């Protein structure tokens, strides 16, 4: 088991290097290069730009720049923002709790509801409930997230006035947990909606697949009742593909959070990314890309380890 | 043996699949009685409805698509068709067990062997985890698995097909059932393992007095293991009787053809006779008369026109044929 984990960690290193090279290349291929934004500023002369180029090390050959930047990344120095010169890692980490709160709450809610709907749909296949769940998921998946976001704001914030339309706190209410929850509800529900739809489908098909396996018939032939068969035999087997899918779905979850944060003015990493994009803050964008990649890779690693814990064929091979 | 009462009796068992434009009968009016402690062989070619029959007996058919109907399925005097699903679950694995054709996929791949054998013991006999485990170790030894202490911790993928089938047998016999239904228990195994598993079933049957419905397409297996045999063709039983008499003097032309296709038996017959030409008619395309008529060398107009029913022909034998052999 330990050697399995070690092997998987080592496998993710080249992946991370690959991502860093692609990210670095994208930054340098961007129109006008990293300093393009300064050319829009009339008070900055060409000589100023040249000086900045040297100060930032942008005059050196690309591969030298990459190695400097990459070794900085590896040692925790993720560079500094163009505007304000703040450490990039700090800027990103500052926004992390807000994003993780939104993503974590939406994901938990979605998995809880989505899996329940999926299991019920699989157990009662083609029932009225199953049909309704299926069409509901189709509707949820065929509208873009931002549309749901705008509709939610219009209905619950503007028309009914039940909930705030955006932000994370009212001014001066930073320590008020209730206020935080009130702000969290709408973005969380909007983000959870699509994930719920996706997970109800995944869970349904994972359970359907498992329920027709020979060992499920054996479980029934042993005289086990339905709850025991579902919990002891179907669930662990169905969980395996679902855990793998959770790893794969992480990037989609991230981009869903990005859109949701933008609509609701939620001060998380998604907003940071959009702001950095508008201001051509390349160090921040790079940092974000690397952070996301790291997050996704670690997420998949955790998923793989969970699968190995669940499945002796993976663990003992 | 003849005096023993029936422990499991199927009366006019039918299994249908709803298809566009009607119902397809995979099992079409099967009746038989399994007596206490005996082994009844159920033979037939692939697709003749053996598995559907066995699943129907335990009410394990997936419905939909399958639809089960019968006059009665009597087990220890009770009609299984009238039992609630809960009462049925109490019987399954306790009084009425089943092992399947595919030992490779019939065990839960994520659960250690020991826990899978513990389950029926805990569920049906209400044993504590420790008491169940002690019984499990004993069972593993009895089904011929060396070092049971290690085997309980093994996972299915670490065992060979023969070992897995032994584990399946341990699960099925854990609660000393009155009836074991074995659906081609050795088909997926190679020949030497096949003989070992059959010998094991015989030994355990003698110890526990379990009646076995042994389903197979291999008459050699029947010859070695069964007391009586029922021959199935296209969802119906066409001939039944004690093994020795039926093998010596088959009455149905289909039985005769089947016997001829086993080399070991055909020594006593003329080895040059051709095997049965043609194929089993698909369920749903059954003719009005005898289902075997199209492949039968003796069929005449009567055979094609009217379906023969099982009729006693002495010595505890029955045959469904208008022109029985040796008649
Ligand atoms: N889900 C299904 N839908 C329609 N027909 C089915 C279905 N399952 C089985 N059948 C039909 O039922 C018939 C009997 O099948 P069964 O599995 O009982 O045969 P068998 O005698 O056990 O054969 P084998 O030796 O291959 O195991 C077959 O002709 C098959 O085509
Ligand atoms: Mg079969």
PDB file of N, CA and C in Angstrom, chain A residues 155-220:
ATOM      1  N   UNK A 155     -34.963  36.348  -8.393  1.00  0.00           N
ATOM      2  CA  UNK A 155     -36.110  35.850  -7.632  1.00  0.00           C
ATOM      3  C   UNK A 155     -35.947  36.069  -6.123  1.00  0.00           C
ATOM      4  N   UNK A 156     -34.849  35.546  -5.567  1.00  0.00           N
ATOM      5  CA  UNK A 156     -34.733  35.512  -4.105  1.00  0.00           C
ATOM      6  C   UNK A 156     -34.144  36.787  -3.517  1.00  0.00           C
ATOM      7  N   UNK A 157     -33.350  37.519  -4.314  1.00  0.00           N
ATOM      8  CA  UNK A 157     -32.752  38.727  -3.771  1.00  0.00           C
ATOM      9  C   UNK A 157     -33.564  39.959  -4.151  1.00  0.00           C
ATOM     10  N   UNK A 158     -33.944  40.063  -5.421  1.00  0.00           N
ATOM     11  CA  UNK A 158     -34.602  41.296  -5.865  1.00  0.00           C
ATOM     12  C   UNK A 158     -36.111  41.216  -5.654  1.00  0.00           C
ATOM     13  N   UNK A 159     -36.764  40.195  -6.188  1.00  0.00           N
ATOM     14  CA  UNK A 159     -38.226  40.099  -6.094  1.00  0.00           C
ATOM     15  C   UNK A 159     -38.679  39.871  -4.651  1.00  0.00           C
ATOM     16  N   UNK A 160     -38.148  38.795  -4.040  1.00  0.00           N
ATOM     17  CA  UNK A 160     -38.628  38.409  -2.717  1.00  0.00           C
ATOM     18  C   UNK A 160     -37.833  39.069  -1.598  1.00  0.00           C
ATOM     19  N   UNK A 161     -36.589  39.427  -1.919  1.00  0.00           N
ATOM     20  CA  UNK A 161     -35.762  40.088  -0.919  1.00  0.00           C
ATOM     21  C   UNK A 161     -35.405  39.228   0.281  1.00  0.00           C
ATOM     22  N   UNK A 162     -35.412  37.924   0.109  1.00  0.00           N
ATOM     23  CA  UNK A 162     -35.123  37.032   1.229  1.00  0.00           C
ATOM     24  C   UNK A 162     -33.633  36.967   1.549  1.00  0.00           C
ATOM     25  N   UNK A 163     -32.824  37.031   0.514  1.00  0.00           N
ATOM     26  CA  UNK A 163     -31.401  36.775   0.695  1.00  0.00           C
ATOM     27  C   UNK A 163     -30.588  37.849  -0.019  1.00  0.00           C
ATOM     28  N   UNK A 164     -29.380  38.086   0.455  1.00  0.00           N
ATOM     29  CA  UNK A 164     -28.525  39.082  -0.217  1.00  0.00           C
ATOM     30  C   UNK A 164     -28.154  38.617  -1.620  1.00  0.00           C
ATOM     31  N   UNK A 165     -27.902  39.572  -2.509  1.00  0.00           N
ATOM     32  CA  UNK A 165     -27.656  39.222  -3.902  1.00  0.00           C
ATOM     33  C   UNK A 165     -26.195  38.931  -4.184  1.00  0.00           C
ATOM     34  N   UNK A 166     -25.318  39.231  -3.237  1.00  0.00           N
ATOM     35  CA  UNK A 166     -23.923  38.954  -3.512  1.00  0.00           C
ATOM     36  C   UNK A 166     -23.037  39.304  -2.336  1.00  0.00           C
ATOM     37  N   UNK A 167     -21.740  39.036  -2.512  1.00  0.00           N
ATOM     38  CA  UNK A 167     -20.781  39.298  -1.456  1.00  0.00           C
ATOM     39  C   UNK A 167     -20.780  38.185  -0.427  1.00  0.00           C
ATOM     40  N   UNK A 168     -19.956  38.383   0.609  1.00  0.00           N
ATOM     41  CA  UNK A 168     -19.801  37.342   1.620  1.00  0.00           C
ATOM     42  C   UNK A 168     -20.268  37.836   2.983  1.00  0.00           C
ATOM     43  N   UNK A 169     -20.185  39.159   3.195  1.00  0.00           N
ATOM     44  CA  UNK A 169     -20.607  39.737   4.475  1.00  0.00           C
ATOM     45  C   UNK A 169     -21.285  41.066   4.198  1.00  0.00           C
ATOM     46  N   UNK A 170     -22.185  41.462   5.121  1.00  0.00           N
ATOM     47  CA  UNK A 170     -22.564  42.868   5.145  1.00  0.00           C
ATOM     48  C   UNK A 170     -21.414  43.631   5.786  1.00  0.00           C
ATOM     49  N   UNK A 171     -21.311  44.894   5.450  1.00  0.00           N
ATOM     50  CA  UNK A 171     -20.216  45.684   6.017  1.00  0.00           C
ATOM     51  C   UNK A 171     -20.293  45.675   7.542  1.00  0.00           C
ATOM     52  N   UNK A 172     -19.172  45.401   8.192  1.00  0.00           N
ATOM     53  CA  UNK A 172     -19.143  45.416   9.647  1.00  0.00           C
ATOM     54  C   UNK A 172     -19.691  44.152  10.283  1.00  0.00           C
ATOM     55  N   UNK A 173     -20.055  43.141   9.469  1.00  0.00           N
ATOM     56  CA  UNK A 173     -20.613  41.899  10.030  1.00  0.00           C
ATOM     57  C   UNK A 173     -19.657  40.730   9.820  1.00  0.00           C
ATOM     58  N   UNK A 174     -18.339  41.035   9.729  1.00  0.00           N
ATOM     59  CA  UNK A 174     -17.372  40.009   9.349  1.00  0.00           C
ATOM     60  C   UNK A 174     -17.360  38.798  10.282  1.00  0.00           C
ATOM     61  N   UNK A 175     -17.751  39.000  11.555  1.00  0.00           N
ATOM     62  CA  UNK A 175     -17.677  37.887  12.497  1.00  0.00           C
ATOM     63  C   UNK A 175     -19.031  37.228  12.720  1.00  0.00           C
ATOM     64  N   UNK A 176     -20.034  37.665  11.973  1.00  0.00           N
ATOM     65  CA  UNK A 176     -21.383  37.149  12.171  1.00  0.00           C
ATOM     66  C   UNK A 176     -21.601  35.904  11.303  1.00  0.00           C
ATOM     67  N   UNK A 177     -21.651  34.747  11.957  1.00  0.00           N
ATOM     68  CA  UNK A 177     -21.754  33.488  11.218  1.00  0.00           C
ATOM     69  C   UNK A 177     -23.080  33.407  10.452  1.00  0.00           C
ATOM     70  N   UNK A 178     -24.136  33.887  11.081  1.00  0.00           N
ATOM     71  CA  UNK A 178     -25.457  33.838  10.465  1.00  0.00           C
ATOM     72  C   UNK A 178     -25.466  34.646   9.173  1.00  0.00           C
ATOM     73  N   UNK A 179     -24.803  35.793   9.216  1.00  0.00           N
ATOM     74  CA  UNK A 179     -24.718  36.653   8.042  1.00  0.00           C
ATOM     75  C   UNK A 179     -23.966  35.939   6.912  1.00  0.00           C
ATOM     76  N   UNK A 180     -22.896  35.217   7.308  1.00  0.00           N
ATOM     77  CA  UNK A 180     -22.120  34.460   6.321  1.00  0.00           C
ATOM     78  C   UNK A 180     -23.008  33.396   5.670  1.00  0.00           C
ATOM     79  N   UNK A 181     -23.765  32.667   6.491  1.00  0.00           N
ATOM     80  CA  UNK A 181     -24.630  31.611   5.963  1.00  0.00           C
ATOM     81  C   UNK A 181     -25.662  32.202   5.010  1.00  0.00           C
ATOM     82  N   UNK A 182     -26.252  33.342   5.381  1.00  0.00           N
ATOM     83  CA  UNK A 182     -27.239  33.992   4.509  1.00  0.00           C
ATOM     84  C   UNK A 182     -26.638  34.341   3.147  1.00  0.00           C
ATOM     85  N   UNK A 183     -25.391  34.760   3.164  1.00  0.00           N
ATOM     86  CA  UNK A 183     -24.728  35.083   1.899  1.00  0.00           C
ATOM     87  C   UNK A 183     -24.351  33.832   1.117  1.00  0.00           C
ATOM     88  N   UNK A 184     -24.107  32.745   1.873  1.00  0.00           N
ATOM     89  CA  UNK A 184     -23.620  31.518   1.229  1.00  0.00           C
ATOM     90  C   UNK A 184     -24.751  30.788   0.498  1.00  0.00           C
ATOM     91  N   UNK A 185     -25.982  30.904   1.014  1.00  0.00           N
ATOM     92  CA  UNK A 185     -27.072  30.051   0.526  1.00  0.00           C
ATOM     93  C   UNK A 185     -27.238  30.088  -0.995  1.00  0.00           C
ATOM     94  N   UNK A 186     -27.406  31.290  -1.552  1.00  0.00           N
ATOM     95  CA  UNK A 186     -27.683  31.349  -2.995  1.00  0.00           C
ATOM     96  C   UNK A 186     -26.534  30.810  -3.853  1.00  0.00           C
ATOM     97  N   UNK A 187     -25.292  31.318  -3.676  1.00  0.00           N
ATOM     98  CA  UNK A 187     -24.220  30.755  -4.521  1.00  0.00           C
ATOM     99  C   UNK A 187     -24.046  29.255  -4.315  1.00  0.00           C
ATOM    100  N   UNK A 188     -24.198  28.804  -3.080  1.00  0.00           N
ATOM    101  CA  UNK A 188     -24.038  27.370  -2.802  1.00  0.00           C
ATOM    102  C   UNK A 188     -25.099  26.571  -3.552  1.00  0.00           C
ATOM    103  N   UNK A 189     -26.344  27.023  -3.493  1.00  0.00           N
ATOM    104  CA  UNK A 189     -27.418  26.279  -4.167  1.00  0.00           C
ATOM    105  C   UNK A 189     -27.214  26.270  -5.678  1.00  0.00           C
ATOM    106  N   UNK A 190     -26.821  27.431  -6.216  1.00  0.00           N
ATOM    107  CA  UNK A 190     -26.642  27.510  -7.672  1.00  0.00           C
ATOM    108  C   UNK A 190     -25.510  26.587  -8.121  1.00  0.00           C
ATOM    109  N   UNK A 191     -24.398  26.607  -7.363  1.00  0.00           N
ATOM    110  CA  UNK A 191     -23.273  25.737  -7.725  1.00  0.00           C
ATOM    111  C   UNK A 191     -23.665  24.267  -7.518  1.00  0.00           C
ATOM    112  N   UNK A 192     -24.417  24.004  -6.446  1.00  0.00           N
ATOM    113  CA  UNK A 192     -24.780  22.616  -6.125  1.00  0.00           C
ATOM    114  C   UNK A 192     -25.755  22.035  -7.148  1.00  0.00           C
ATOM    115  N   UNK A 193     -26.574  22.912  -7.751  1.00  0.00           N
ATOM    116  CA  UNK A 193     -27.628  22.419  -8.643  1.00  0.00           C
ATOM    117  C   UNK A 193     -27.072  21.534  -9.761  1.00  0.00           C
ATOM    118  N   UNK A 194     -26.093  22.066 -10.480  1.00  0.00           N
ATOM    119  CA  UNK A 194     -25.539  21.321 -11.612  1.00  0.00           C
ATOM    120  C   UNK A 194     -24.803  20.075 -11.136  1.00  0.00           C
ATOM    121  N   UNK A 195     -24.059  20.228 -10.019  1.00  0.00           N
ATOM    122  CA  UNK A 195     -23.312  19.067  -9.516  1.00  0.00           C
ATOM    123  C   UNK A 195     -24.287  17.978  -9.073  1.00  0.00           C
ATOM    124  N   UNK A 196     -25.391  18.386  -8.449  1.00  0.00           N
ATOM    125  CA  UNK A 196     -26.400  17.408  -8.043  1.00  0.00           C
ATOM    126  C   UNK A 196     -26.917  16.637  -9.252  1.00  0.00           C
ATOM    127  N   UNK A 197     -27.210  17.379 -10.319  1.00  0.00           N
ATOM    128  CA  UNK A 197     -27.722  16.741 -11.532  1.00  0.00           C
ATOM    129  C   UNK A 197     -26.715  15.724 -12.055  1.00  0.00           C
ATOM    130  N   UNK A 198     -25.457  16.141 -12.134  1.00  0.00           N
ATOM    131  CA  UNK A 198     -24.415  15.249 -12.647  1.00  0.00           C
ATOM    132  C   UNK A 198     -24.284  14.015 -11.757  1.00  0.00           C
ATOM    133  N   UNK A 199     -24.268  14.232 -10.423  1.00  0.00           N
ATOM    134  CA  UNK A 199     -24.022  13.113  -9.515  1.00  0.00           C
ATOM    135  C   UNK A 199     -25.189  12.170  -9.409  1.00  0.00           C
ATOM    136  N   UNK A 200     -26.392  12.689  -9.586  1.00  0.00           N
ATOM    137  CA  UNK A 200     -27.523  11.763  -9.564  1.00  0.00           C
ATOM    138  C   UNK A 200     -27.436  10.813 -10.760  1.00  0.00           C
ATOM    139  N   UNK A 201     -26.974  11.336 -11.890  1.00  0.00           N
ATOM    140  CA  UNK A 201     -26.823  10.478 -13.077  1.00  0.00           C
ATOM    141  C   UNK A 201     -25.704   9.456 -12.863  1.00  0.00           C
ATOM    142  N   UNK A 202     -24.560   9.937 -12.396  1.00  0.00           N
ATOM    143  CA  UNK A 202     -23.421   9.041 -12.162  1.00  0.00           C
ATOM    144  C   UNK A 202     -23.808   7.936 -11.188  1.00  0.00           C
ATOM    145  N   UNK A 203     -24.438   8.334 -10.073  1.00  0.00           N
ATOM    146  CA  UNK A 203     -24.776   7.357  -9.040  1.00  0.00           C
ATOM    147  C   UNK A 203     -25.763   6.333  -9.582  1.00  0.00           C
ATOM    148  N   UNK A 204     -26.749   6.828 -10.319  1.00  0.00           N
ATOM    149  CA  UNK A 204     -27.751   5.912 -10.867  1.00  0.00           C
ATOM    150  C   UNK A 204     -27.086   4.857 -11.747  1.00  0.00           C
ATOM    151  N   UNK A 205     -26.235   5.301 -12.664  1.00  0.00           N
ATOM    152  CA  UNK A 205     -25.664   4.302 -13.579  1.00  0.00           C
ATOM    153  C   UNK A 205     -24.648   3.415 -12.863  1.00  0.00           C
ATOM    154  N   UNK A 206     -23.923   3.965 -11.876  1.00  0.00           N
ATOM    155  CA  UNK A 206     -22.979   3.119 -11.126  1.00  0.00           C
ATOM    156  C   UNK A 206     -23.735   2.020 -10.383  1.00  0.00           C
ATOM    157  N   UNK A 207     -24.869   2.373  -9.766  1.00  0.00           N
ATOM    158  CA  UNK A 207     -25.642   1.375  -9.032  1.00  0.00           C
ATOM    159  C   UNK A 207     -26.306   0.377  -9.971  1.00  0.00           C
ATOM    160  N   UNK A 208     -26.809   0.875 -11.094  1.00  0.00           N
ATOM    161  CA  UNK A 208     -27.450  -0.043 -12.045  1.00  0.00           C
ATOM    162  C   UNK A 208     -26.451  -1.078 -12.520  1.00  0.00           C
ATOM    163  N   UNK A 209     -25.259  -0.594 -12.828  1.00  0.00           N
ATOM    164  CA  UNK A 209     -24.195  -1.485 -13.276  1.00  0.00           C
ATOM    165  C   UNK A 209     -23.926  -2.561 -12.229  1.00  0.00           C
ATOM    166  N   UNK A 210     -23.794  -2.128 -10.989  1.00  0.00           N
ATOM    167  CA  UNK A 210     -23.444  -3.053  -9.911  1.00  0.00           C
ATOM    168  C   UNK A 210     -24.588  -4.023  -9.614  1.00  0.00           C
ATOM    169  N   UNK A 211     -25.826  -3.513  -9.666  1.00  0.00           N
ATOM    170  CA  UNK A 211     -26.944  -4.351  -9.225  1.00  0.00           C
ATOM    171  C   UNK A 211     -27.194  -5.537 -10.140  1.00  0.00           C
ATOM    172  N   UNK A 212     -26.639  -5.502 -11.349  1.00  0.00           N
ATOM    173  CA  UNK A 212     -26.824  -6.636 -12.241  1.00  0.00           C
ATOM    174  C   UNK A 212     -25.638  -7.592 -12.219  1.00  0.00           C
ATOM    175  N   UNK A 213     -24.712  -7.364 -11.306  1.00  0.00           N
ATOM    176  CA  UNK A 213     -23.560  -8.250 -11.215  1.00  0.00           C
ATOM    177  C   UNK A 213     -23.955  -9.564 -10.539  1.00  0.00           C
ATOM    178  N   UNK A 214     -23.190 -10.611 -10.872  1.00  0.00           N
ATOM    179  CA  UNK A 214     -23.484 -11.932 -10.308  1.00  0.00           C
ATOM    180  C   UNK A 214     -23.434 -11.940  -8.784  1.00  0.00           C
ATOM    181  N   UNK A 215     -22.485 -11.176  -8.189  1.00  0.00           N
ATOM    182  CA  UNK A 215     -22.366 -11.251  -6.732  1.00  0.00           C
ATOM    183  C   UNK A 215     -23.568 -10.648  -6.031  1.00  0.00           C
ATOM    184  N   UNK A 216     -24.318  -9.776  -6.720  1.00  0.00           N
ATOM    185  CA  UNK A 216     -25.546  -9.257  -6.125  1.00  0.00           C
ATOM    186  C   UNK A 216     -26.614 -10.353  -6.081  1.00  0.00           C
ATOM    187  N   UNK A 217     -26.622 -11.191  -7.119  1.00  0.00           N
ATOM    188  CA  UNK A 217     -27.541 -12.329  -7.121  1.00  0.00           C
ATOM    189  C   UNK A 217     -27.150 -13.308  -6.008  1.00  0.00           C
ATOM    190  N   UNK A 218     -25.823 -13.508  -5.841  1.00  0.00           N
ATOM    191  CA  UNK A 218     -25.360 -14.365  -4.745  1.00  0.00           C
ATOM    192  C   UNK A 218     -25.843 -13.816  -3.404  1.00  0.00           C
ATOM    193  N   UNK A 219     -25.718 -12.494  -3.238  1.00  0.00           N
ATOM    194  CA  UNK A 219     -26.139 -11.879  -1.973  1.00  0.00           C
ATOM    195  C   UNK A 219     -27.615 -12.147  -1.719  1.00  0.00           C
ATOM    196  N   UNK A 220     -28.409 -12.088  -2.787  1.00  0.00           N
ATOM    197  CA  UNK A 220     -29.841 -12.346  -2.630  1.00  0.00           C
ATOM    198  C   UNK A 220     -30.077 -13.827  -2.338  1.00  0.00           C
TER     199      UNK A 220
END
